[in-house]
Short mmCIF file of C-alpha atoms in Angstrom, two decimals:
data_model
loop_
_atom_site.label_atom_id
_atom_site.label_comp_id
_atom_site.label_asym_id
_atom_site.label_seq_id
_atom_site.Cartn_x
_atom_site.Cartn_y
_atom_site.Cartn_z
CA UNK A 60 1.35 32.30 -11.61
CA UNK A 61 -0.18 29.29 -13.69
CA UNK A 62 3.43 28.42 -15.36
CA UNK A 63 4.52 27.79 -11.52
CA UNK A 64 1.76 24.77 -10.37
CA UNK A 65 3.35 21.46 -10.93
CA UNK A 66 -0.69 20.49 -10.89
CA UNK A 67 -3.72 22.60 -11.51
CA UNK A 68 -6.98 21.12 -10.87
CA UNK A 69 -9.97 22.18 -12.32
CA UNK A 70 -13.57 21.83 -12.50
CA UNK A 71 -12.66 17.87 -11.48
CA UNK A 72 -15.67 15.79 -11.04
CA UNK A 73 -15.93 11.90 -10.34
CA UNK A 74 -19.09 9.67 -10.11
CA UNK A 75 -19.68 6.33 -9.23
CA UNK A 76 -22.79 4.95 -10.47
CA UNK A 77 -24.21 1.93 -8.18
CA UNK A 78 -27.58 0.38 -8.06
CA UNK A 79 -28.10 2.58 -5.10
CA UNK A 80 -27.50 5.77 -6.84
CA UNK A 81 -25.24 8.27 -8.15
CA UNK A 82 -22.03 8.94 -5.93
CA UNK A 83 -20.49 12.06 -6.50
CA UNK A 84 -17.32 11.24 -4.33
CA UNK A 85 -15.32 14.26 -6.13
CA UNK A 86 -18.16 17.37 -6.81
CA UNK A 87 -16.59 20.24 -8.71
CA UNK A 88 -13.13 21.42 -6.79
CA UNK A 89 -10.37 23.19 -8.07
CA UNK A 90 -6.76 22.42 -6.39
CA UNK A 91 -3.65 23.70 -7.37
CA UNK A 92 0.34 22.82 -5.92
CA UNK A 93 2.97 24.54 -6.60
CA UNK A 94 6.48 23.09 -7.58
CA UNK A 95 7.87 22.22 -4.11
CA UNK A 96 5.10 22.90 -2.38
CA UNK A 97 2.94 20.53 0.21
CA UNK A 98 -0.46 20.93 -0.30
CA UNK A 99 -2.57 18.81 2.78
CA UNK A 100 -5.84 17.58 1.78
CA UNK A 101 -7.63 16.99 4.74
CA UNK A 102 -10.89 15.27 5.38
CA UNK A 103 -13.39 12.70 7.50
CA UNK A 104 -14.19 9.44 5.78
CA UNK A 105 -16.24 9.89 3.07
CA UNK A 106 -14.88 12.81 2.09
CA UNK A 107 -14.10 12.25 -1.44
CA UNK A 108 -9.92 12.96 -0.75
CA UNK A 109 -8.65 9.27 -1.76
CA UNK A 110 -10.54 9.08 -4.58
CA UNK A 111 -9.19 12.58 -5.48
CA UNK A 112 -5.75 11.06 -5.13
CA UNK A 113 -6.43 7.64 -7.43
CA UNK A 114 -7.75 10.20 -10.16
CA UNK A 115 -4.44 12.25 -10.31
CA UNK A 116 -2.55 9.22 -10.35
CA UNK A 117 -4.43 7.84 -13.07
CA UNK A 118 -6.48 4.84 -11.29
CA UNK A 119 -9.11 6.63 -12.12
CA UNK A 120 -10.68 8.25 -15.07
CA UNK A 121 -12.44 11.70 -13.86
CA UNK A 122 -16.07 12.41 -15.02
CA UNK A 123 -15.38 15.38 -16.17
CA UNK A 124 -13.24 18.40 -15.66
CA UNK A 125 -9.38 18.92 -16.04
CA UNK A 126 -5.76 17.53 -14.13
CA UNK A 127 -3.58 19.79 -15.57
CA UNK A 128 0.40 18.29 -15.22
CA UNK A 129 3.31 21.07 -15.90
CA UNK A 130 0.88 22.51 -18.54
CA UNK A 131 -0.46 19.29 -19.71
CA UNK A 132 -3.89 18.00 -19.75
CA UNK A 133 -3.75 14.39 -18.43
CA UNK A 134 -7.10 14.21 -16.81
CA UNK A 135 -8.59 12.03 -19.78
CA UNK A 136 -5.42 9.58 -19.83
CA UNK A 137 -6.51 7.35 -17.17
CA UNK A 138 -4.08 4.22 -17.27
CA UNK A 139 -3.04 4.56 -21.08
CA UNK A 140 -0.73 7.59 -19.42
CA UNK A 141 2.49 7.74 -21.25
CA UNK A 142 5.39 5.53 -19.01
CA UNK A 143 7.10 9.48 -18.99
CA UNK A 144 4.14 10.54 -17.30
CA UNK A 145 3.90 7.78 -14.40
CA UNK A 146 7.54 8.26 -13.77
CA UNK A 147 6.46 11.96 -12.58
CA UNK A 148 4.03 11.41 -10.43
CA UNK A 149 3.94 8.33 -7.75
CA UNK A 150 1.80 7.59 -4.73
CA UNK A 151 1.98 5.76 -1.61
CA UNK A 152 -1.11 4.11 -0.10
CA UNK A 153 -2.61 3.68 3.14
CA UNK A 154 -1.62 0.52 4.11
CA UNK A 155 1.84 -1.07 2.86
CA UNK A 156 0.69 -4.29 4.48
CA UNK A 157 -2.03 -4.38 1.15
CA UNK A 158 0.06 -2.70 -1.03
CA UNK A 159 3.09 -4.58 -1.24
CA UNK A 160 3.23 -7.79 -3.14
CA UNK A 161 3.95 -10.59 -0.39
CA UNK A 162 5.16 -13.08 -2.84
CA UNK A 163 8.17 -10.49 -4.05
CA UNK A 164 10.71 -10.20 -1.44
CA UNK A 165 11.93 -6.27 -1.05
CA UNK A 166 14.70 -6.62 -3.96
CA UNK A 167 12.06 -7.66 -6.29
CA UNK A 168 9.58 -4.97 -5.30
CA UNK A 169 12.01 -2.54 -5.61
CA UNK A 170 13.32 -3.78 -8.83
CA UNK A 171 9.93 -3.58 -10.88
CA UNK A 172 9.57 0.12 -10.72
CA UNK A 173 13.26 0.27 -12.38
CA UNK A 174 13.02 -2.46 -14.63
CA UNK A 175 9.54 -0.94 -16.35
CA UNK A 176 10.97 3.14 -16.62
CA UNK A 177 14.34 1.06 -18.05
CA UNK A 178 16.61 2.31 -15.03
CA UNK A 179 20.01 0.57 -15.25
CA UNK A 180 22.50 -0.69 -12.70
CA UNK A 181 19.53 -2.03 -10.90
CA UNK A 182 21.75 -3.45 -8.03
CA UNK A 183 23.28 0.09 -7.07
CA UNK A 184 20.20 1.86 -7.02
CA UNK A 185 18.25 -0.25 -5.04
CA UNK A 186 20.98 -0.37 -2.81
CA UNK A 187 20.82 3.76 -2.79
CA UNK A 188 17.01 3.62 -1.99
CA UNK A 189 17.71 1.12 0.72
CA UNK A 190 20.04 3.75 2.18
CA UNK A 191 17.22 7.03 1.30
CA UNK A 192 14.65 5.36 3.50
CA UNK A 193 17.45 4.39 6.38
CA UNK A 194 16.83 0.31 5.87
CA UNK A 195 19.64 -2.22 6.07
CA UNK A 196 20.76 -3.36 2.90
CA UNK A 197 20.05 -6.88 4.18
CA UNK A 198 16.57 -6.37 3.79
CA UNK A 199 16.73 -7.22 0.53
CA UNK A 200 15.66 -10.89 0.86
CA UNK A 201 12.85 -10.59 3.48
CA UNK A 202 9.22 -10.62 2.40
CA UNK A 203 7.12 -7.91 3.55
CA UNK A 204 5.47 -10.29 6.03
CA UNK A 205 8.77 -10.56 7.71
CA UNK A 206 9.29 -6.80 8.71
CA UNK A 207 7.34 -4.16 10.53
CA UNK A 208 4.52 -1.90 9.30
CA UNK A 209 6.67 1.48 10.04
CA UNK A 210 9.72 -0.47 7.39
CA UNK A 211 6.78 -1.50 5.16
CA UNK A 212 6.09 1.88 4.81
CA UNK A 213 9.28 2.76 3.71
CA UNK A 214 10.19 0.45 1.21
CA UNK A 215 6.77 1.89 -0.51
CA UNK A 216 8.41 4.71 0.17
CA UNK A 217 11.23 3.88 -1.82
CA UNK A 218 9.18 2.09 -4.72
CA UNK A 219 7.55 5.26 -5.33
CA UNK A 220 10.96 7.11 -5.46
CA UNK A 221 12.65 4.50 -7.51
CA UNK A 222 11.78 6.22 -10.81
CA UNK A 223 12.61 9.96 -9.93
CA UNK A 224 9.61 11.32 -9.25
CA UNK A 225 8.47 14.89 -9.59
CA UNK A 226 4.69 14.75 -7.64
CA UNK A 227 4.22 12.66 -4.90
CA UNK A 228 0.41 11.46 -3.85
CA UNK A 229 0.59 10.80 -0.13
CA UNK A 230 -3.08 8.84 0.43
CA UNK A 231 -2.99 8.90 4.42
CA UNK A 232 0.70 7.46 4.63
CA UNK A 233 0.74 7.55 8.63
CA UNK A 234 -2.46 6.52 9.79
CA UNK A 235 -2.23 2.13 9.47
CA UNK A 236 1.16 2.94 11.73
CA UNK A 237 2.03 3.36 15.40
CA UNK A 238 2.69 6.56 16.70
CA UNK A 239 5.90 5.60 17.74
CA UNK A 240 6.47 5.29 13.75
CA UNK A 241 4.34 7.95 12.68
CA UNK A 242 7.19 10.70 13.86
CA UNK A 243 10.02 8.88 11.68
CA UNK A 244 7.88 8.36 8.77
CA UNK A 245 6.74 12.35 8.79
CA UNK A 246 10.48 13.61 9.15
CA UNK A 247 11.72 11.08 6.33
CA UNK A 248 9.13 12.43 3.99
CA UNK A 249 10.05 15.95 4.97
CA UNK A 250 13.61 15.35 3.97
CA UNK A 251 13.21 13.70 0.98
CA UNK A 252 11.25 16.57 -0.11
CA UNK A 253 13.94 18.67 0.64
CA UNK A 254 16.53 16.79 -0.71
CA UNK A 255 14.94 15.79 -4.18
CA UNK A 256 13.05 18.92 -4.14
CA UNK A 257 9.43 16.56 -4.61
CA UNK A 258 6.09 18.10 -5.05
CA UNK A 259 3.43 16.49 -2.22
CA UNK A 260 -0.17 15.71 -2.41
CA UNK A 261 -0.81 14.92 1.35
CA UNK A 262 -4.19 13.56 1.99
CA UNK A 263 -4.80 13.07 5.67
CA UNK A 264 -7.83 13.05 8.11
CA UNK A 265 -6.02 14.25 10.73
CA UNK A 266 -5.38 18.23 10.89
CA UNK A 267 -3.22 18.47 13.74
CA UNK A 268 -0.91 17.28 11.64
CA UNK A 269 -0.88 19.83 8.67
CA UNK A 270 0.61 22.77 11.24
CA UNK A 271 4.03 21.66 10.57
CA UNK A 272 4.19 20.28 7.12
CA UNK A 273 1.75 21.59 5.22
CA UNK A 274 2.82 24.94 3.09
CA UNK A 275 -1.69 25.09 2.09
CA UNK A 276 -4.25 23.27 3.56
CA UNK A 277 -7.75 22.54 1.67
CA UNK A 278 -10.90 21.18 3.57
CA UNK A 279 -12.44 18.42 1.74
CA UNK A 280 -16.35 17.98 2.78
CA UNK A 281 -18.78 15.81 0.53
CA UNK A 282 -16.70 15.78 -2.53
CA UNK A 283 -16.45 19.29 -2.20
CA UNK A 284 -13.17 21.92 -0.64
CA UNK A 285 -14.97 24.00 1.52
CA UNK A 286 -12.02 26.24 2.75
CA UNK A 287 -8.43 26.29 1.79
CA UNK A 288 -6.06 29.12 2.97
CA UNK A 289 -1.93 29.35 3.33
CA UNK A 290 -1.02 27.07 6.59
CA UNK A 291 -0.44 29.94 9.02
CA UNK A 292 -3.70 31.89 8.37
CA UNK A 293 -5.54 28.74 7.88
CA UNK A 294 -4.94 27.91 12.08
CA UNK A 295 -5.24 31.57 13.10
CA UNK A 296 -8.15 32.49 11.15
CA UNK A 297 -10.20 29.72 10.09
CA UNK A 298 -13.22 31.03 8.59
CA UNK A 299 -15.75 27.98 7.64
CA UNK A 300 -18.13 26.42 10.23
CA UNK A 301 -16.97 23.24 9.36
CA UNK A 302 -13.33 23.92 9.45
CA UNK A 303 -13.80 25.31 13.03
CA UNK A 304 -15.87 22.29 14.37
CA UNK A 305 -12.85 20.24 12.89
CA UNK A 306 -10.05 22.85 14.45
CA UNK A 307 -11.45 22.88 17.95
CA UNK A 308 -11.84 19.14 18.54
CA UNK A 309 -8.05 18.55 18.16
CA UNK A 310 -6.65 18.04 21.51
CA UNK A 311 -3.65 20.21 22.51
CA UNK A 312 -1.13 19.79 25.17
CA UNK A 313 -0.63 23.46 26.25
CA UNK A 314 -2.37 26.38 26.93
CA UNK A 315 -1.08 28.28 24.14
CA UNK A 316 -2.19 26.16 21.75
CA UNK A 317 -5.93 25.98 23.45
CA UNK A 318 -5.77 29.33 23.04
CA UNK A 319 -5.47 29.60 19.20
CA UNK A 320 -8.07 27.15 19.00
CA UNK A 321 -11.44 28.24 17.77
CA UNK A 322 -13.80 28.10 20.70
CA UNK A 323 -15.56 25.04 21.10
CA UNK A 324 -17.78 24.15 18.23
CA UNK A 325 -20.38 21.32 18.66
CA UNK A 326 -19.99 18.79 16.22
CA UNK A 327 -23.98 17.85 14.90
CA UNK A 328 -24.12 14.69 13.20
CA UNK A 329 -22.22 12.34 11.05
CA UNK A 330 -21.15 12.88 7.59
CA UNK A 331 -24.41 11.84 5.18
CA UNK A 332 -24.09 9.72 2.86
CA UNK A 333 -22.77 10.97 -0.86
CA UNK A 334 -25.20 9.20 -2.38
CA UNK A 335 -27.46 11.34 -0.54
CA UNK A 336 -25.76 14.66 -0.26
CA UNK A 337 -27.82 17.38 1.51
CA UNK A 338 -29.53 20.08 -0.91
CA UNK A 339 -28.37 23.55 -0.63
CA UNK A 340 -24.55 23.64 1.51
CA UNK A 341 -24.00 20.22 1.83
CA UNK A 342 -23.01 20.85 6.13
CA UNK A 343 -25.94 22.82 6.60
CA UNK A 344 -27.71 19.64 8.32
CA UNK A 345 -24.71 20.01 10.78
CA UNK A 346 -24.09 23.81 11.07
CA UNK A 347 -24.63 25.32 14.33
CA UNK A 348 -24.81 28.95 11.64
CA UNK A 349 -27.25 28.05 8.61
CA UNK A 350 -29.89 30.42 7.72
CA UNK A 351 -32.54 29.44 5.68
CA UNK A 352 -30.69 29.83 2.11
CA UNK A 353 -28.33 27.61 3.36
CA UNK A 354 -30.79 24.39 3.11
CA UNK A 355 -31.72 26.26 -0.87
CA UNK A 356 -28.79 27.39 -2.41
CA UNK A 357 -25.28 26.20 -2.70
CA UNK A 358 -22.77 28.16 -1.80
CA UNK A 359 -19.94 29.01 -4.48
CA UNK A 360 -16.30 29.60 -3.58
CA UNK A 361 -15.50 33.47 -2.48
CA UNK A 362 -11.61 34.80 -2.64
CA UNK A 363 -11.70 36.57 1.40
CA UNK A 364 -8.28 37.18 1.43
CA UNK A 365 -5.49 36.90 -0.66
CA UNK A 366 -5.11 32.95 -0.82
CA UNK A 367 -7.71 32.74 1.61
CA UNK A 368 -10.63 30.39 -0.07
CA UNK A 369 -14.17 29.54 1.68
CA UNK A 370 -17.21 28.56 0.26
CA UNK A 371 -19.48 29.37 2.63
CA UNK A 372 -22.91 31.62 2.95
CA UNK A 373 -21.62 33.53 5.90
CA UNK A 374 -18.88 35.21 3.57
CA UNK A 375 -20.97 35.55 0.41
CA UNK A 376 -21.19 39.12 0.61
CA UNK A 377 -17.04 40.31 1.47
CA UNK A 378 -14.82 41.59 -1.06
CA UNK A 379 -11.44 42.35 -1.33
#
């Protein structure tokens, strides 16, 4: 039901407009999360999913369309959003080496967030968000320059859970770290979202990493979702060309898991340019399927199954 999405997306458009042209880095796409729910936005570079997450949280100011918020249309807020509003929904970037101040040591980081949504007994809590994200309470007076990228990551971590959020935007949190980081960062998020029962936005370019957290996954392809399905049926039944070339390239470590693959697809191409985006389905310059209305017409998204979302010519014609 509607009442149920913590965020409803719809219609959501964003455009850049540089001296080379228009770039329509968010196209039309309609996402929706459910309260308590992980929703894994998964793309290549270029895809349009980070600038989908700095238009939820307000960095941006969408071109058109809606962002609804528990009922609420916030979508033409931008930054004037109500300090209620930013309290609810918080996002951790890429890289905490760029997003953390390194003139603030980590008490002073941590204290901003609390200090600007008036949280009291400043000392206490950021000695409990110290202790959520499992770092030494002597950390307090090092710089960010002074400790690793894996703690980095979690005392952005904790800034983003200092003022009690409801929605978390996760804009590639793993990918500046180690591997041998990568694990601890995933499980910590995965318990916190547990524990304070947090919504996630988890934008990622790497699938393989959906299977286990992920409760949907949508496929983000020149500013557009071209498949998004319930986790499960989304690996054993993956329906759009693109979504297959993407599933089949993922290297695997047993047999079983080779065998739930899709067979091999051959990837065609790079990812044009969305200045430039392809007329018709914007993959059909890399689909191993198209048929000539594919290069004419774009494809709009069909319902296949219950939850089960593709926008794809192959599947124009199937009903429920």
């Amino acid at each position: 039901m509607e009442n149920s999405n913590i965020l409803t997306i719809k219609n959501l458009k964003k455009y850049f407009f540089t001296q080379k042209g228009i770039v329509k880095a968010v196209n039309d796409i309609d996402i929706s999360i459910k309260e308590g729910e992980i929703l894994g936005l998964v793309g290549e570079s270029g895809s349009g999913k980070t600038t989908v997450a700095y238009t939820v949280v307000g960095l941006y100011s969408p071109t058109s369309g809606e962002i609804i918020f528990r009922n609420q249309n916030i979508g033409n807020e931008g930054k004037n959003r109500s300090i209620k509003l930013k309290q609810e929904i918080q996002i951790v970037f890429q890289d905490p080496g760029t997003s953390l101040n390194p003139a603030r040591n980590i008490y002073q980081i941590l204290e901003v967030p609390l200090k600007v949504h008036g949280i009291k007994n400043r000392d206490k809590k950021i000695k409990e968000l110290l202790q959520t994200v499992e770092i030494p309470e002597d950390y307090i007076h090092k710089y960010p320059q002074m400790i690793g990228g894996g703690e980095r990551q979690m005392i952005s971590i904790a800034r983003a859970l200092a003022s009690n959020p409801s929605l978390l935007i996760l804009d590639e949190p793993t990918s500046a770290l180690d591997v041998s980081i990568q694990a601890k960062i995933i499980n910590m998020l995965l318990q916190l979202q547990k524990n304070f029962n947090l919504s996630y936005l988890f934008i990622t370019h790497d699938l393989s990493l959906m299977r286990n957290i992920a409760s949907t996954v949508s496929i983000m392809y020149l500013g557009k979702i071209c498949e998004s399905a319930k986790c499960k049926e989304f690996f054993e039944k993956p329906l759009h060309p693109y979504t297959q070339m993407l599933l089949s390239s993922i290297p695997v470590l047993t047999d079983a898991e080779e065998d739930i693959k899709p067979k091999k697809v051959k990837s065609i191409g790079e990812i044009p340019s969305p200045v430039n985006i392809p007329s018709g389905c914007s993959f059909h310059s890399r689909c191993s399927k198209k048929m000539d209305i594919c290069s004419k017409e774009d494809p709009i998204m069909a319902e296949i199954s219950a939850g089960h979302f593709v926008r794809c010519h192959l599947f124009k014609q199937i009903e429920l």
